[in-house]
Amino acid sequence: MPDRRGNGGAAVTTGPWPLTEAQEGIWYAQAQAPGSAAFNTGQVLWIDGPLDRAALSRAVARICTEAQALSLRFGLRDGRPMQWLGKPPALSLREVGSEAALRGALWDEALTPFDLARGPTARLSLWRLSDGRHALSQCLHHLAADGYANTLITRRIAQHYAHETGQGPQPGTMAPFLRVIDADRAFRADPARAQMAAWWHARLRDLPPIT
């Protein structure tokens, strides 16, 4: 597997890897409608009061580098859906004239589909309404993260921001994405997986076909 160097200089495996079972259904559903934004997830953090924009930019850059799921790309390799790491996303800094204009821009961002192969599969933007009013938006494809992960990312940004501004300790290191691949591989080999699949097949056997 190819690798690159992480923040600490250690080799980082970049894939490609097969999709996890949790990702496979999302991939096939998205493939039926590649121009759809149905699998975009996200949230907006409203920030009132003084903000050190440079410190926040550094905090976001750190999470974009360490949370490898934000750097994922997806595509077919020899006819099989695979995933690999690409360049991490970067924070976009934007000025907006009114809250109404901002809400419209946020909807536009949420409804813009991702190019899964070219990436990035995450968009993070800092919107400035005034020196005392900002919004930090996160828009992520569901293949890379779910709704709960959005909350975790926001919390991690807050931890890095606190450290960057001298108000908190430096956060610990995050596990590499390869751990997710290893966990999925172990689950597929676990006899309990077959038992769970058999239970659901029996439970759903008499449902009418989906058309």
Coordinates of C-alpha atoms in Angstrom, one line a residue:
M1 CA 0.0 0.0 0.0
P2 CA 1.3 3.5 -0.7
D3 CA 1.9 5.8 2.2
R4 CA 2.6 9.4 3.0
R5 CA 4.1 11.1 6.1
G6 CA 1.8 12.3 8.9
N7 CA 2.3 15.2 11.2
G8 CA 4.7 13.2 13.4
G9 CA 6.7 12.0 10.4
A10 CA 5.3 8.4 10.6
A11 CA 4.2 6.7 7.5
V12 CA 0.5 6.9 6.8
T13 CA -1.2 4.2 4.8
T14 CA -3.3 5.7 2.0
G15 CA -5.1 2.6 0.6
P16 CA -6.9 1.7 -1.5
W17 CA -9.2 -0.3 0.7
P18 CA -12.6 -2.0 0.1
L19 CA -15.6 -0.3 1.5
T20 CA -16.9 -1.3 4.9
E21 CA -20.3 -3.0 5.1
A22 CA -21.8 0.2 6.5
Q23 CA -20.5 2.1 3.4
E24 CA -21.5 -0.4 0.7
G25 CA -25.3 0.4 0.8
I26 CA -24.6 4.1 0.7
W27 CA -22.2 3.7 -2.3
Y28 CA -24.7 1.7 -4.4
A29 CA -27.6 4.1 -3.5
Q30 CA -25.4 7.1 -4.5
A31 CA -24.3 5.4 -7.7
Q32 CA -28.0 5.2 -8.8
A33 CA -28.2 9.0 -8.5
P34 CA -24.6 10.5 -8.8
G35 CA -25.9 14.0 -9.0
S36 CA -28.0 13.8 -5.8
A37 CA -27.0 15.4 -2.5
A38 CA -29.2 13.1 -0.5
F39 CA -26.2 11.7 1.3
N40 CA -24.8 15.1 2.3
T41 CA -24.7 15.5 6.1
G42 CA -23.7 18.6 8.0
Q43 CA -24.3 21.2 10.6
V44 CA -23.6 24.9 11.4
L45 CA -22.0 26.3 14.5
W46 CA -23.0 29.9 15.1
I47 CA -20.2 31.9 16.9
D48 CA -21.1 35.1 18.7
G49 CA -18.4 37.3 20.2
P50 CA -14.7 37.9 19.5
L51 CA -13.1 35.2 17.3
D52 CA -9.4 34.6 16.5
R53 CA -9.9 33.6 12.9
A54 CA -6.3 32.6 12.4
A55 CA -6.4 30.3 15.5
L56 CA -9.7 28.8 14.2
S57 CA -8.1 28.2 10.8
R58 CA -5.2 26.3 12.4
A59 CA -7.7 24.3 14.5
V60 CA -9.7 23.3 11.4
A61 CA -6.5 22.5 9.5
R62 CA -5.5 20.1 12.3
I63 CA -8.7 18.2 12.3
C64 CA -8.7 18.0 8.5
T65 CA -5.3 16.4 8.7
E66 CA -5.8 14.1 11.6
A67 CA -9.3 12.9 10.9
Q68 CA -8.4 10.8 7.9
A69 CA -12.1 10.1 7.0
L70 CA -12.3 13.7 5.8
S71 CA -9.6 13.0 3.2
L72 CA -11.3 9.9 1.7
R73 CA -11.9 9.5 -2.0
F74 CA -14.2 6.8 -3.6
G75 CA -14.3 5.1 -7.0
L76 CA -14.2 1.9 -8.9
R77 CA -10.9 -0.1 -9.1
D78 CA -11.1 -3.1 -11.4
G79 CA -14.9 -2.9 -11.2
R80 CA -15.0 -2.9 -7.4
P81 CA -15.8 0.1 -5.2
M82 CA -12.8 1.2 -3.2
Q83 CA -11.7 4.1 -1.0
W84 CA -8.3 5.8 -0.5
L85 CA -6.9 8.9 1.1
G86 CA -6.4 12.1 -0.9
K87 CA -5.5 15.6 0.0
P88 CA -7.2 16.9 3.2
P89 CA -9.9 19.5 2.7
A90 CA -9.1 23.1 3.5
L91 CA -11.2 25.7 5.4
S92 CA -12.9 28.3 3.1
L93 CA -13.1 31.8 4.5
R94 CA -16.1 33.7 3.2
E95 CA -17.7 37.1 3.7
V96 CA -21.5 37.5 3.7
G97 CA -23.6 40.6 3.9
S98 CA -26.6 39.4 5.8
E99 CA -27.9 36.5 7.8
A100 CA -30.6 35.8 5.1
A101 CA -27.8 35.6 2.5
L102 CA -25.8 33.3 4.7
R103 CA -28.7 30.9 5.2
G104 CA -29.3 30.8 1.4
A105 CA -25.6 30.1 0.9
L106 CA -25.7 27.3 3.5
W107 CA -28.6 25.7 1.7
D108 CA -26.7 25.9 -1.6
E109 CA -23.7 24.3 0.0
A110 CA -25.8 21.5 1.5
L111 CA -27.5 20.8 -1.8
T112 CA -24.3 20.7 -3.8
P113 CA -23.3 17.1 -4.6
F114 CA -19.8 15.8 -4.0
D115 CA -17.4 14.4 -6.6
L116 CA -16.5 11.3 -4.7
A117 CA -13.5 10.4 -6.9
R118 CA -11.9 13.9 -7.1
G119 CA -12.9 15.0 -3.7
P120 CA -12.7 16.4 -1.2
T121 CA -15.7 14.6 0.4
A122 CA -15.9 17.3 3.2
R123 CA -16.5 21.0 3.0
L124 CA -15.7 23.3 5.9
S125 CA -16.4 27.1 5.7
L126 CA -16.1 30.0 8.1
W127 CA -18.6 32.7 7.2
R128 CA -18.1 36.2 8.6
L129 CA -21.1 38.4 9.1
S130 CA -19.3 40.9 11.3
D131 CA -16.4 40.9 13.8
G132 CA -18.8 39.6 16.4
R133 CA -20.9 37.2 14.3
H134 CA -19.6 34.1 12.4
A135 CA -20.8 30.7 11.4
L136 CA -18.7 27.6 10.9
S137 CA -20.4 25.1 8.5
Q138 CA -19.5 21.5 8.0
C139 CA -20.8 19.5 5.0
L140 CA -19.7 15.9 4.7
H141 CA -20.6 13.0 2.5
H142 CA -22.2 10.2 4.5
L143 CA -19.6 7.8 3.1
A144 CA -17.0 9.7 5.0
A145 CA -18.9 10.5 8.2
D146 CA -22.4 10.4 9.8
G147 CA -24.3 12.9 11.8
Y148 CA -22.7 11.9 15.1
A149 CA -19.3 12.3 13.6
N150 CA -20.2 15.9 12.7
T151 CA -20.7 16.6 16.3
L152 CA -17.4 14.9 17.2
I153 CA -15.6 17.0 14.6
T154 CA -17.0 20.2 16.0
R155 CA -15.9 19.3 19.5
R156 CA -12.5 18.4 18.2
I157 CA -12.2 21.8 16.5
A158 CA -13.2 23.5 19.8
Q159 CA -10.4 21.5 21.6
H160 CA -7.8 22.6 19.0
Y161 CA -9.0 26.2 19.1
A162 CA -8.8 26.2 22.9
H163 CA -5.2 25.0 22.6
E164 CA -4.3 27.4 19.9
T165 CA -5.6 30.3 22.0
G166 CA -3.9 29.1 25.2
Q167 CA -7.1 28.1 26.9
G168 CA -6.7 24.3 26.9
P169 CA -4.4 21.4 26.6
Q170 CA -3.3 19.9 23.3
P171 CA -5.7 17.1 22.3
G172 CA -4.3 13.6 22.1
T173 CA -3.7 11.8 18.8
M174 CA -6.5 10.2 16.7
A175 CA -6.5 6.6 15.5
P176 CA -5.8 6.1 11.8
F177 CA -8.6 5.2 9.4
L178 CA -7.0 1.8 8.9
R179 CA -8.4 0.8 12.3
V180 CA -11.9 1.1 10.8
I181 CA -10.8 -1.2 8.0
D182 CA -9.3 -3.7 10.4
A183 CA -12.5 -3.7 12.6
D184 CA -14.7 -4.2 9.5
R185 CA -12.5 -7.1 8.4
A186 CA -12.8 -8.7 11.9
F187 CA -16.6 -8.3 11.9
R188 CA -17.0 -10.0 8.5
A189 CA -15.0 -13.0 9.8
D190 CA -17.0 -13.2 13.1
P191 CA -19.6 -16.0 13.2
A192 CA -22.0 -13.6 14.9
R193 CA -22.2 -11.7 11.6
A194 CA -23.8 -14.7 9.9
Q195 CA -26.2 -15.2 12.8
M196 CA -27.3 -11.6 12.6
A197 CA -27.7 -11.8 8.8
A198 CA -29.8 -15.0 9.1
W199 CA -32.1 -13.3 11.6
W200 CA -32.7 -10.3 9.4
H201 CA -33.2 -12.4 6.3
A202 CA -35.9 -14.4 8.2
R203 CA -37.4 -11.2 9.6
L204 CA -37.7 -9.6 6.1
R205 CA -38.4 -12.6 4.0
D206 CA -42.1 -12.0 3.5
L207 CA -41.9 -8.3 2.7
P208 CA -43.0 -7.4 -0.9
P209 CA -40.3 -6.6 -3.4
I210 CA -39.2 -3.0 -3.7
T211 CA -40.0 -1.4 -7.1

